[in-house]
Short mmCIF file of C-alpha atoms and ligand atoms in Angstrom, two decimals:
data_model
loop_
_atom_site.label_atom_id
_atom_site.label_comp_id
_atom_site.label_asym_id
_atom_site.label_seq_id
_atom_site.Cartn_x
_atom_site.Cartn_y
_atom_site.Cartn_z
CA MET A 1 -91.57 -26.14 -15.92
CA ALA A 2 -91.86 -22.62 -16.33
CA GLN A 3 -90.73 -20.57 -19.47
CA GLN A 4 -86.92 -20.14 -19.49
CA PRO A 5 -85.78 -16.64 -20.55
CA PRO A 6 -82.78 -16.75 -22.81
CA ARG A 7 -79.10 -16.20 -21.83
CA TYR A 8 -76.72 -14.01 -23.58
CA ARG A 9 -73.16 -13.04 -23.75
CA VAL A 10 -71.45 -9.87 -24.95
CA SER A 11 -67.89 -8.88 -25.97
CA ASP A 12 -65.72 -6.94 -23.65
CA GLU A 13 -66.38 -3.65 -25.64
CA ALA A 14 -70.06 -4.08 -25.54
CA ARG A 15 -69.78 -4.77 -21.64
CA ASN A 16 -67.82 -1.64 -21.12
CA ILE A 17 -70.56 0.36 -22.93
CA LEU A 18 -73.25 -1.38 -21.14
CA ASP A 19 -71.47 -0.86 -17.87
CA THR A 20 -71.01 2.94 -18.37
CA GLY A 21 -74.24 3.69 -20.21
CA LEU A 22 -75.74 2.87 -23.88
CA ARG A 23 -74.51 5.72 -26.36
CA ASN A 24 -76.92 7.81 -28.51
CA LYS A 25 -79.41 8.07 -25.54
CA TRP A 26 -80.55 10.95 -23.25
CA TYR A 27 -79.96 10.59 -19.67
CA GLY A 28 -81.28 12.41 -16.55
CA ILE A 29 -78.30 14.30 -14.91
CA CYS A 30 -79.60 16.05 -11.80
CA SER A 31 -82.19 18.76 -10.69
CA ALA A 32 -81.58 21.97 -12.41
CA ASP A 33 -81.67 23.81 -9.22
CA ARG A 34 -78.39 22.29 -8.09
CA VAL A 35 -76.57 24.20 -10.62
CA LEU A 36 -76.11 27.77 -9.05
CA ASP A 37 -73.44 30.39 -9.85
CA ALA A 38 -70.39 28.09 -9.36
CA PRO A 39 -69.52 25.38 -11.55
CA LEU A 40 -70.47 21.97 -10.23
CA ALA A 41 -68.46 18.82 -10.50
CA ILE A 42 -70.59 15.79 -11.27
CA ARG A 43 -69.78 12.29 -12.09
CA ARG A 44 -72.05 10.52 -14.84
CA TRP A 45 -71.25 7.57 -17.17
CA ASN A 46 -68.01 6.80 -15.49
CA ARG A 47 -66.72 10.29 -16.42
CA ASP A 48 -65.90 13.40 -14.62
CA LEU A 49 -68.01 16.41 -15.77
CA VAL A 50 -68.77 19.90 -14.92
CA LEU A 51 -72.15 21.45 -14.89
CA TRP A 52 -72.55 25.34 -15.11
CA ARG A 53 -74.77 27.93 -16.30
CA ASP A 54 -74.19 31.11 -18.19
CA THR A 55 -75.49 34.35 -16.99
CA GLU A 56 -78.40 34.06 -19.53
CA GLY A 57 -79.28 30.74 -17.64
CA ASN A 58 -78.12 28.28 -20.34
CA VAL A 59 -76.84 25.27 -18.79
CA TYR A 60 -73.71 23.44 -20.08
CA LEU A 61 -72.32 19.89 -19.38
CA GLN A 62 -68.73 19.40 -20.26
CA ASP A 63 -65.87 17.10 -19.35
CA ASP A 64 -64.25 18.39 -16.28
CA ARG A 65 -60.76 18.90 -17.94
CA CYS A 66 -58.87 21.66 -19.13
CA PRO A 67 -57.50 21.08 -22.60
CA HIS A 68 -54.10 22.64 -21.60
CA ARG A 69 -52.96 20.29 -18.70
CA GLY A 70 -56.16 18.76 -17.50
CA ALA A 71 -56.95 20.86 -14.61
CA PRO A 72 -60.52 20.34 -13.30
CA LEU A 73 -62.86 23.14 -14.87
CA SER A 74 -65.21 22.64 -11.79
CA LEU A 75 -62.51 24.82 -10.11
CA ALA A 76 -62.68 27.49 -12.80
CA ARG A 77 -63.88 30.93 -12.08
CA HIS A 78 -67.09 31.61 -13.53
CA ASP A 79 -66.76 34.69 -16.02
CA GLY A 80 -70.32 35.15 -17.22
CA ASP A 81 -70.09 33.27 -20.64
CA ARG A 82 -67.10 31.24 -19.96
CA LEU A 83 -65.13 29.36 -17.35
CA THR A 84 -61.61 30.68 -16.71
CA CYS A 85 -59.07 27.89 -15.64
CA VAL A 86 -57.65 28.46 -12.27
CA TYR A 87 -54.41 27.07 -13.24
CA HIS A 88 -53.06 29.35 -16.20
CA GLY A 89 -56.23 30.97 -17.12
CA ALA A 90 -57.61 29.11 -20.33
CA GLU A 91 -60.94 30.41 -21.13
CA ILE A 92 -63.36 27.98 -22.28
CA LEU A 93 -66.75 28.69 -23.73
CA GLY A 94 -70.14 26.72 -23.33
CA ASP A 95 -69.62 24.91 -26.75
CA GLY A 96 -66.26 23.87 -25.62
CA THR A 97 -64.23 26.31 -27.59
CA VAL A 98 -61.01 27.84 -26.16
CA ALA A 99 -61.65 31.35 -26.26
CA SER A 100 -58.14 32.55 -24.71
CA LEU A 101 -55.02 31.33 -23.47
CA PRO A 102 -53.46 34.36 -21.98
CA GLY A 103 -50.08 32.78 -20.96
CA GLU A 104 -49.64 32.15 -24.98
CA PRO A 105 -51.90 34.36 -26.95
CA GLY A 106 -50.79 33.01 -30.54
CA CYS A 107 -51.19 29.33 -29.40
CA ASP A 108 -53.26 27.49 -32.04
CA LEU A 109 -55.48 25.87 -29.46
CA VAL A 110 -57.22 29.12 -29.05
CA GLY A 111 -60.28 28.92 -31.40
CA GLN A 112 -60.37 24.99 -31.22
CA CYS A 113 -63.39 23.27 -29.76
CA ALA A 114 -61.19 21.22 -27.30
CA VAL A 115 -63.49 20.34 -24.31
CA GLU A 116 -66.07 17.69 -24.74
CA THR A 117 -69.45 19.13 -24.42
CA TYR A 118 -72.78 17.26 -24.24
CA PRO A 119 -76.19 18.50 -25.65
CA VAL A 120 -78.34 19.57 -22.90
CA GLU A 121 -82.10 20.00 -22.29
CA VAL A 122 -83.89 21.11 -19.27
CA HIS A 123 -87.30 19.78 -18.81
CA ARG A 124 -89.63 20.73 -15.74
CA GLY A 125 -86.70 21.25 -13.33
CA VAL A 126 -84.50 18.29 -14.50
CA ILE A 127 -81.43 18.59 -16.69
CA PHE A 128 -81.03 15.79 -19.37
CA ALA A 129 -77.93 15.37 -21.41
CA TRP A 130 -77.13 13.28 -24.62
CA LEU A 131 -74.38 10.73 -24.31
CA GLY A 132 -73.23 10.24 -28.09
CA ASP A 133 -71.06 7.59 -29.55
CA GLY A 134 -68.24 9.74 -30.60
CA LEU A 135 -69.02 8.89 -34.14
CA GLY A 136 -71.03 12.03 -35.23
CA THR A 137 -74.42 10.22 -34.88
CA GLU A 138 -77.07 13.02 -34.76
CA VAL A 139 -78.42 13.81 -31.65
CA ALA A 140 -82.14 12.68 -31.46
CA PRO A 141 -84.98 14.88 -29.90
CA LEU A 142 -85.57 14.47 -26.28
CA ALA A 143 -88.71 12.10 -26.21
CA LEU A 144 -89.82 11.62 -22.49
CA PRO A 145 -92.89 9.42 -21.86
CA GLU A 146 -96.34 11.26 -22.15
CA ARG A 147 -96.73 10.88 -18.35
CA LEU A 148 -93.69 13.40 -18.00
CA THR A 149 -94.96 15.87 -20.72
CA SER A 150 -98.74 15.84 -20.74
CA ASP A 151 -100.55 18.21 -18.56
CA SER A 152 -102.90 15.48 -17.60
CA TYR A 153 -100.38 14.02 -15.18
CA ASP A 154 -98.99 15.75 -12.23
CA ALA A 155 -95.56 14.37 -11.02
CA PHE A 156 -93.08 14.67 -8.00
CA LEU A 157 -89.57 13.73 -8.72
CA ALA A 158 -87.80 11.47 -6.17
CA TYR A 159 -84.16 11.46 -6.72
CA ALA A 160 -81.54 9.05 -5.03
CA GLU A 161 -78.04 7.95 -5.64
CA TRP A 162 -77.59 4.37 -4.95
CA ARG A 163 -74.37 2.05 -4.68
CA THR A 164 -75.68 -0.41 -7.20
CA PRO A 165 -75.02 -1.01 -11.07
CA TYR A 166 -77.92 0.71 -12.82
CA ARG A 167 -78.75 -2.49 -14.65
CA TYR A 168 -79.94 -4.16 -11.30
CA MET A 169 -82.61 -1.11 -10.98
CA ILE A 170 -83.75 -1.61 -14.40
CA ASP A 171 -84.26 -5.28 -13.45
CA ASN A 172 -86.10 -4.37 -10.23
CA ASN A 173 -88.59 -2.05 -12.05
CA MET A 174 -89.12 -4.62 -14.84
CA ASP A 175 -90.18 -7.08 -12.18
CA PRO A 176 -93.81 -6.71 -10.92
CA MET A 177 -93.62 -9.83 -8.81
CA HIS A 178 -91.21 -8.31 -6.35
CA GLY A 179 -94.12 -5.90 -5.33
CA ALA A 180 -96.06 -9.02 -3.83
CA PHE A 181 -93.03 -10.23 -1.98
CA LEU A 182 -90.55 -7.37 -1.14
CA HIS A 183 -93.26 -4.64 -0.57
CA ARG A 184 -95.89 -7.24 0.57
CA VAL A 185 -96.42 -5.49 3.97
CA SER A 186 -96.06 -1.97 2.48
CA HIS A 187 -99.17 0.19 1.72
CA SER A 188 -101.08 -0.72 -1.44
CA MET A 189 -99.08 -3.89 -2.46
CA ALA A 190 -100.64 -6.51 -0.06
CA GLU A 191 -103.43 -7.44 -2.49
CA GLY A 192 -103.51 -10.14 -5.05
CA ALA A 193 -102.06 -13.40 -5.92
CA SER A 194 -98.58 -14.19 -5.29
CA GLU A 195 -98.32 -16.62 -8.25
CA ALA A 196 -99.02 -15.41 -11.78
CA GLU A 197 -98.16 -16.08 -15.28
CA PHE A 198 -97.14 -13.19 -17.66
CA THR A 199 -97.31 -12.12 -21.03
CA THR A 200 -95.44 -9.66 -23.30
CA ARG A 201 -97.25 -7.07 -25.50
CA LYS A 202 -95.26 -4.89 -28.00
CA THR A 203 -96.05 -1.17 -27.96
CA GLU A 204 -94.88 1.53 -30.26
CA THR A 205 -92.20 2.72 -28.04
CA GLY A 206 -91.22 -0.70 -26.33
CA PHE A 207 -93.15 -3.39 -24.68
CA ILE A 208 -95.37 -4.17 -21.63
CA PHE A 209 -94.73 -7.21 -19.48
CA GLU A 210 -98.06 -7.91 -17.69
CA LYS A 211 -99.79 -10.58 -15.51
CA LYS A 212 -102.44 -12.62 -17.07
CA GLY A 213 -105.71 -12.39 -15.39
CA GLN A 214 -104.83 -9.71 -12.75
CA LYS A 215 -104.88 -5.98 -13.31
CA ASN A 216 -105.10 -2.93 -11.10
CA VAL A 217 -104.67 -5.07 -8.06
CA ASN A 218 -101.09 -4.89 -7.21
CA PHE A 219 -97.93 -3.82 -9.31
CA ASP A 220 -99.34 -5.84 -12.14
CA TRP A 221 -97.25 -4.71 -15.32
CA SER A 222 -94.17 -2.81 -16.24
CA GLU A 223 -93.71 -1.16 -19.54
CA TRP A 224 -90.27 -0.57 -21.18
CA TYR A 225 -89.99 2.63 -22.99
CA ASP A 226 -87.18 3.41 -25.16
CA VAL A 227 -87.07 6.37 -27.61
CA ASP A 228 -83.55 7.33 -27.30
CA PHE A 229 -84.55 7.83 -23.59
CA GLN A 230 -85.23 4.55 -21.55
CA ALA A 231 -87.35 4.49 -18.80
CA VAL A 232 -89.71 1.96 -16.96
CA CYS A 233 -93.36 2.79 -16.46
CA LEU A 234 -95.61 1.21 -13.96
CA GLU A 235 -98.66 1.78 -11.95
CA ILE A 236 -99.84 0.61 -8.42
CA PRO A 237 -103.35 0.96 -7.47
CA TYR A 238 -104.25 3.15 -4.48
CA PRO A 239 -107.00 2.35 -1.77
CA LYS A 240 -109.57 5.17 -1.25
CA SER A 241 -107.24 6.67 1.37
CA GLY A 242 -104.84 7.59 -1.10
CA GLY A 243 -107.21 10.20 -2.31
CA PRO A 244 -108.70 11.11 -5.66
CA GLY A 245 -107.04 10.26 -9.29
CA GLY A 246 -107.04 6.51 -9.70
CA SER A 247 -103.78 4.57 -9.85
CA PHE A 248 -100.69 5.94 -8.76
CA GLY A 249 -97.68 5.55 -11.39
CA ILE A 250 -94.03 5.69 -11.47
CA VAL A 251 -91.82 6.47 -14.36
CA PHE A 252 -88.45 5.15 -13.64
CA HIS A 253 -85.07 6.41 -15.13
CA ILE A 254 -81.42 5.61 -14.32
CA THR A 255 -78.22 6.89 -15.08
CA PRO A 256 -75.06 5.34 -14.40
CA ILE A 257 -72.73 7.40 -12.26
CA ASP A 258 -69.91 4.70 -12.58
CA GLU A 259 -69.89 1.00 -12.82
CA THR A 260 -71.28 0.49 -9.27
CA THR A 261 -73.22 3.58 -8.38
CA SER A 262 -76.40 5.08 -10.15
CA ALA A 263 -78.42 8.13 -10.14
CA CYS A 264 -82.06 7.03 -9.88
CA PHE A 265 -85.08 9.15 -10.93
CA PHE A 266 -88.57 8.03 -9.82
CA TRP A 267 -91.32 10.35 -11.06
CA ARG A 268 -94.40 9.61 -8.98
CA HIS A 269 -97.25 10.78 -10.70
CA ARG A 270 -101.10 10.64 -10.91
CA LYS A 271 -103.61 11.61 -13.82
CA VAL A 272 -105.24 14.43 -11.98
CA SER A 273 -106.67 18.12 -12.62
CA GLY A 274 -108.53 20.82 -10.77
CA TRP A 275 -109.31 20.14 -6.90
CA GLU A 276 -108.08 16.56 -7.40
CA ARG A 277 -104.65 17.69 -8.34
CA ASP A 278 -104.60 20.10 -5.26
CA THR A 279 -105.79 17.03 -3.14
CA TRP A 280 -103.15 14.68 -4.69
CA ARG A 281 -100.37 17.35 -4.12
CA PHE A 282 -101.34 17.91 -0.53
CA LEU A 283 -101.62 14.22 0.27
CA TYR A 284 -98.53 13.13 -1.39
CA LYS A 285 -96.49 15.97 0.49
CA ASN A 286 -98.02 15.44 3.90
CA ARG A 287 -98.70 11.39 3.99
CA LEU A 288 -97.57 9.67 0.83
CA GLU A 289 -94.21 10.69 0.11
CA GLY A 290 -92.81 9.32 3.40
CA ARG A 291 -94.32 6.07 2.63
CA HIS A 292 -92.96 5.85 -0.73
CA TRP A 293 -89.51 6.42 0.65
CA HIS A 294 -89.98 3.70 2.96
CA VAL A 295 -90.92 1.37 -0.12
CA LEU A 296 -87.84 2.62 -2.00
CA GLU A 297 -85.63 1.80 0.98
CA GLN A 298 -86.74 -1.80 0.70
CA ASP A 299 -85.57 -1.83 -2.93
CA ARG A 300 -82.33 0.12 -1.97
CA LEU A 301 -81.25 -2.45 0.56
CA VAL A 302 -81.72 -5.32 -1.88
CA ALA A 303 -80.04 -3.65 -4.77
CA GLU A 304 -77.13 -2.46 -2.86
CA ARG A 305 -76.45 -5.74 -1.29
CA MET A 306 -76.75 -7.99 -4.46
CA VAL A 307 -73.61 -9.96 -5.04
CA GLN A 308 -71.33 -8.64 -7.82
CA ASP A 309 -71.94 -11.47 -10.30
CA ALA A 310 -75.56 -11.64 -9.35
CA ASP A 311 -76.58 -11.65 -13.13
CA ARG A 312 -73.86 -14.01 -14.31
CA ARG A 313 -75.07 -16.84 -12.00
CA GLU A 314 -78.66 -16.89 -11.60
CA TYR A 315 -81.85 -19.20 -12.31
CA LEU A 316 -84.29 -17.13 -14.37
CA TYR A 317 -87.89 -18.38 -14.53
CA GLY A 318 -91.05 -17.17 -16.22
CA HIS A 319 -91.40 -14.07 -14.13
CA ASP A 320 -88.13 -12.86 -15.33
CA VAL A 321 -88.89 -12.66 -18.93
CA GLY A 322 -89.32 -8.90 -18.89
CA VAL A 323 -86.19 -8.55 -17.08
CA ALA A 324 -84.36 -10.92 -19.62
CA ARG A 325 -86.07 -9.19 -22.65
CA VAL A 326 -84.56 -5.71 -21.60
CA ARG A 327 -81.20 -7.23 -21.00
CA LYS A 328 -81.17 -8.58 -24.41
CA LEU A 329 -82.30 -5.40 -26.11
CA MET A 330 -79.58 -3.68 -24.38
CA ALA A 331 -77.06 -6.11 -24.87
CA ASP A 332 -77.88 -6.16 -28.68
CA GLU A 333 -77.67 -2.36 -28.93
CA ALA A 334 -74.34 -2.31 -27.00
CA GLU A 335 -72.93 -5.04 -29.28
CA ARG A 336 -73.93 -2.75 -32.29
CA GLN A 337 -72.40 0.14 -30.98
CA ALA A 338 -69.07 -1.83 -30.04
CA GLU A 339 -68.98 -3.03 -33.83
CA ALA A 340 -69.54 0.50 -35.13
CA LEU A 341 -66.64 1.67 -32.98
CA ARG A 342 -64.47 -1.30 -34.13
CA LYS A 343 -65.16 -0.45 -37.75
CA SER A 344 -64.55 3.27 -37.28
CA ALA A 345 -61.06 2.49 -35.62
CA VAL A 346 -59.97 0.15 -38.28
CA ALA A 347 -61.14 2.68 -41.09
CA ALA A 348 -58.90 5.44 -39.20
CA GLU A 349 -55.76 3.39 -39.24
S1 FES B 401 -54.51 23.51 -16.91
FE1 FES B 401 -55.96 24.96 -17.42
S2 FES B 401 -54.86 26.64 -18.19
FE2 FES B 401 -53.24 25.24 -17.75
FE1 FE2 B 402 -89.81 -2.01 -5.50
#
C-alpha cells in the first residue's frame, strides 16, 4: 500500500485565513506597468483595494474606501501626492493619512491615519505587497527566490487570473506526477516513467519533493519555498531544439483574489548569459511562449473545473505527499494566526 499523507482539520477562523491568504506574507499584486496616472481598482485577499502612484513614481496600495463614508478611492481624483475623494473631497496621502476634509476643516479625522495602507515593493516590474496580521507584526524584508533576483537567471513573467481557489494551483505545482499524465503529449514532458516513488528533502527555505531514481528527465521535482514569500520552484528539461541553457525553470507564486479566483504568477526562467541569453530570449518570444501557454491551458482547465469540495473528499496516495505537506504547513500557520487573533480580541475586551 502506498504511503498515505496525513489529513488535517482547521478551525473556521483558520479556514477564513487560509481562504483569503495567510497573513504576514508578501504577495505578488500585478505588473507595475498597469499602474498609470489614474488610481486602479484591484481585488486581492478578498479585499477591494486601490493601487496608485504619486508624481514621484512611488506606488501605494490601500483599501478602496474613503474613511468619510466609504466611497471608492479608485474613483478619486489623482492630485500628485494624494487622492481626492470625488464624493466630498477628502484628501488621502500615500501613507493613509487624511490630509484635509474641505467640508469640515476642524474635523478630528484630519491628521489621522485612517486608510489601511499595505507596504509595497516593486521588483523587476512586479508590485509586491505585504499582508499583515493587524497585530503590529513587523514587516519582513521581501526575500524572493534566487532565481528571481540573481543576474545569472533570465526570466519572463506569465501572468494569469484563473477561476480557481489558489490552493488548488499550489497543489498543482507541488505535484510533479501530473506532468507525465496531463502534459504527456506536450513538448518536453513525454519522457520518463509514469510510475515513481518520491522522497522529501529539507532545505533552508522549505523542502524539495522529488522522484527517487529519475532526475532531469521530466518534471521530476518541486521545491516549496517560504521565506515570508511563498513560491514553488521546479524545472523541466529541454530538448536540444529548446536552445542553450539547460533546464527550463518555473517559479510559481499565487495570490488569492477572493475565495474562488486567483492571480497566478509564473516566472519562466533559464540560467543563461551572453549570447545564450539572447538566444533564449529570442526563442522564448518566437517559439516557446506559445507552447508554454498551451501547457498552462491544460492546467487551467483542470483547476477551474475542480469540484468545490475536491480537497475535502479525496484519496491521497504516495505521489501526493508534497501536496499534503504544504497543506499541513499552511494549515498550522493559519491556526497559529487565528489563535493570535483570538488572544488579541480577548485581551482587548
Ligand atoms: S465619502 Fe469620501 S469624502 Fe465623503
Ligand atoms: Fe501543469
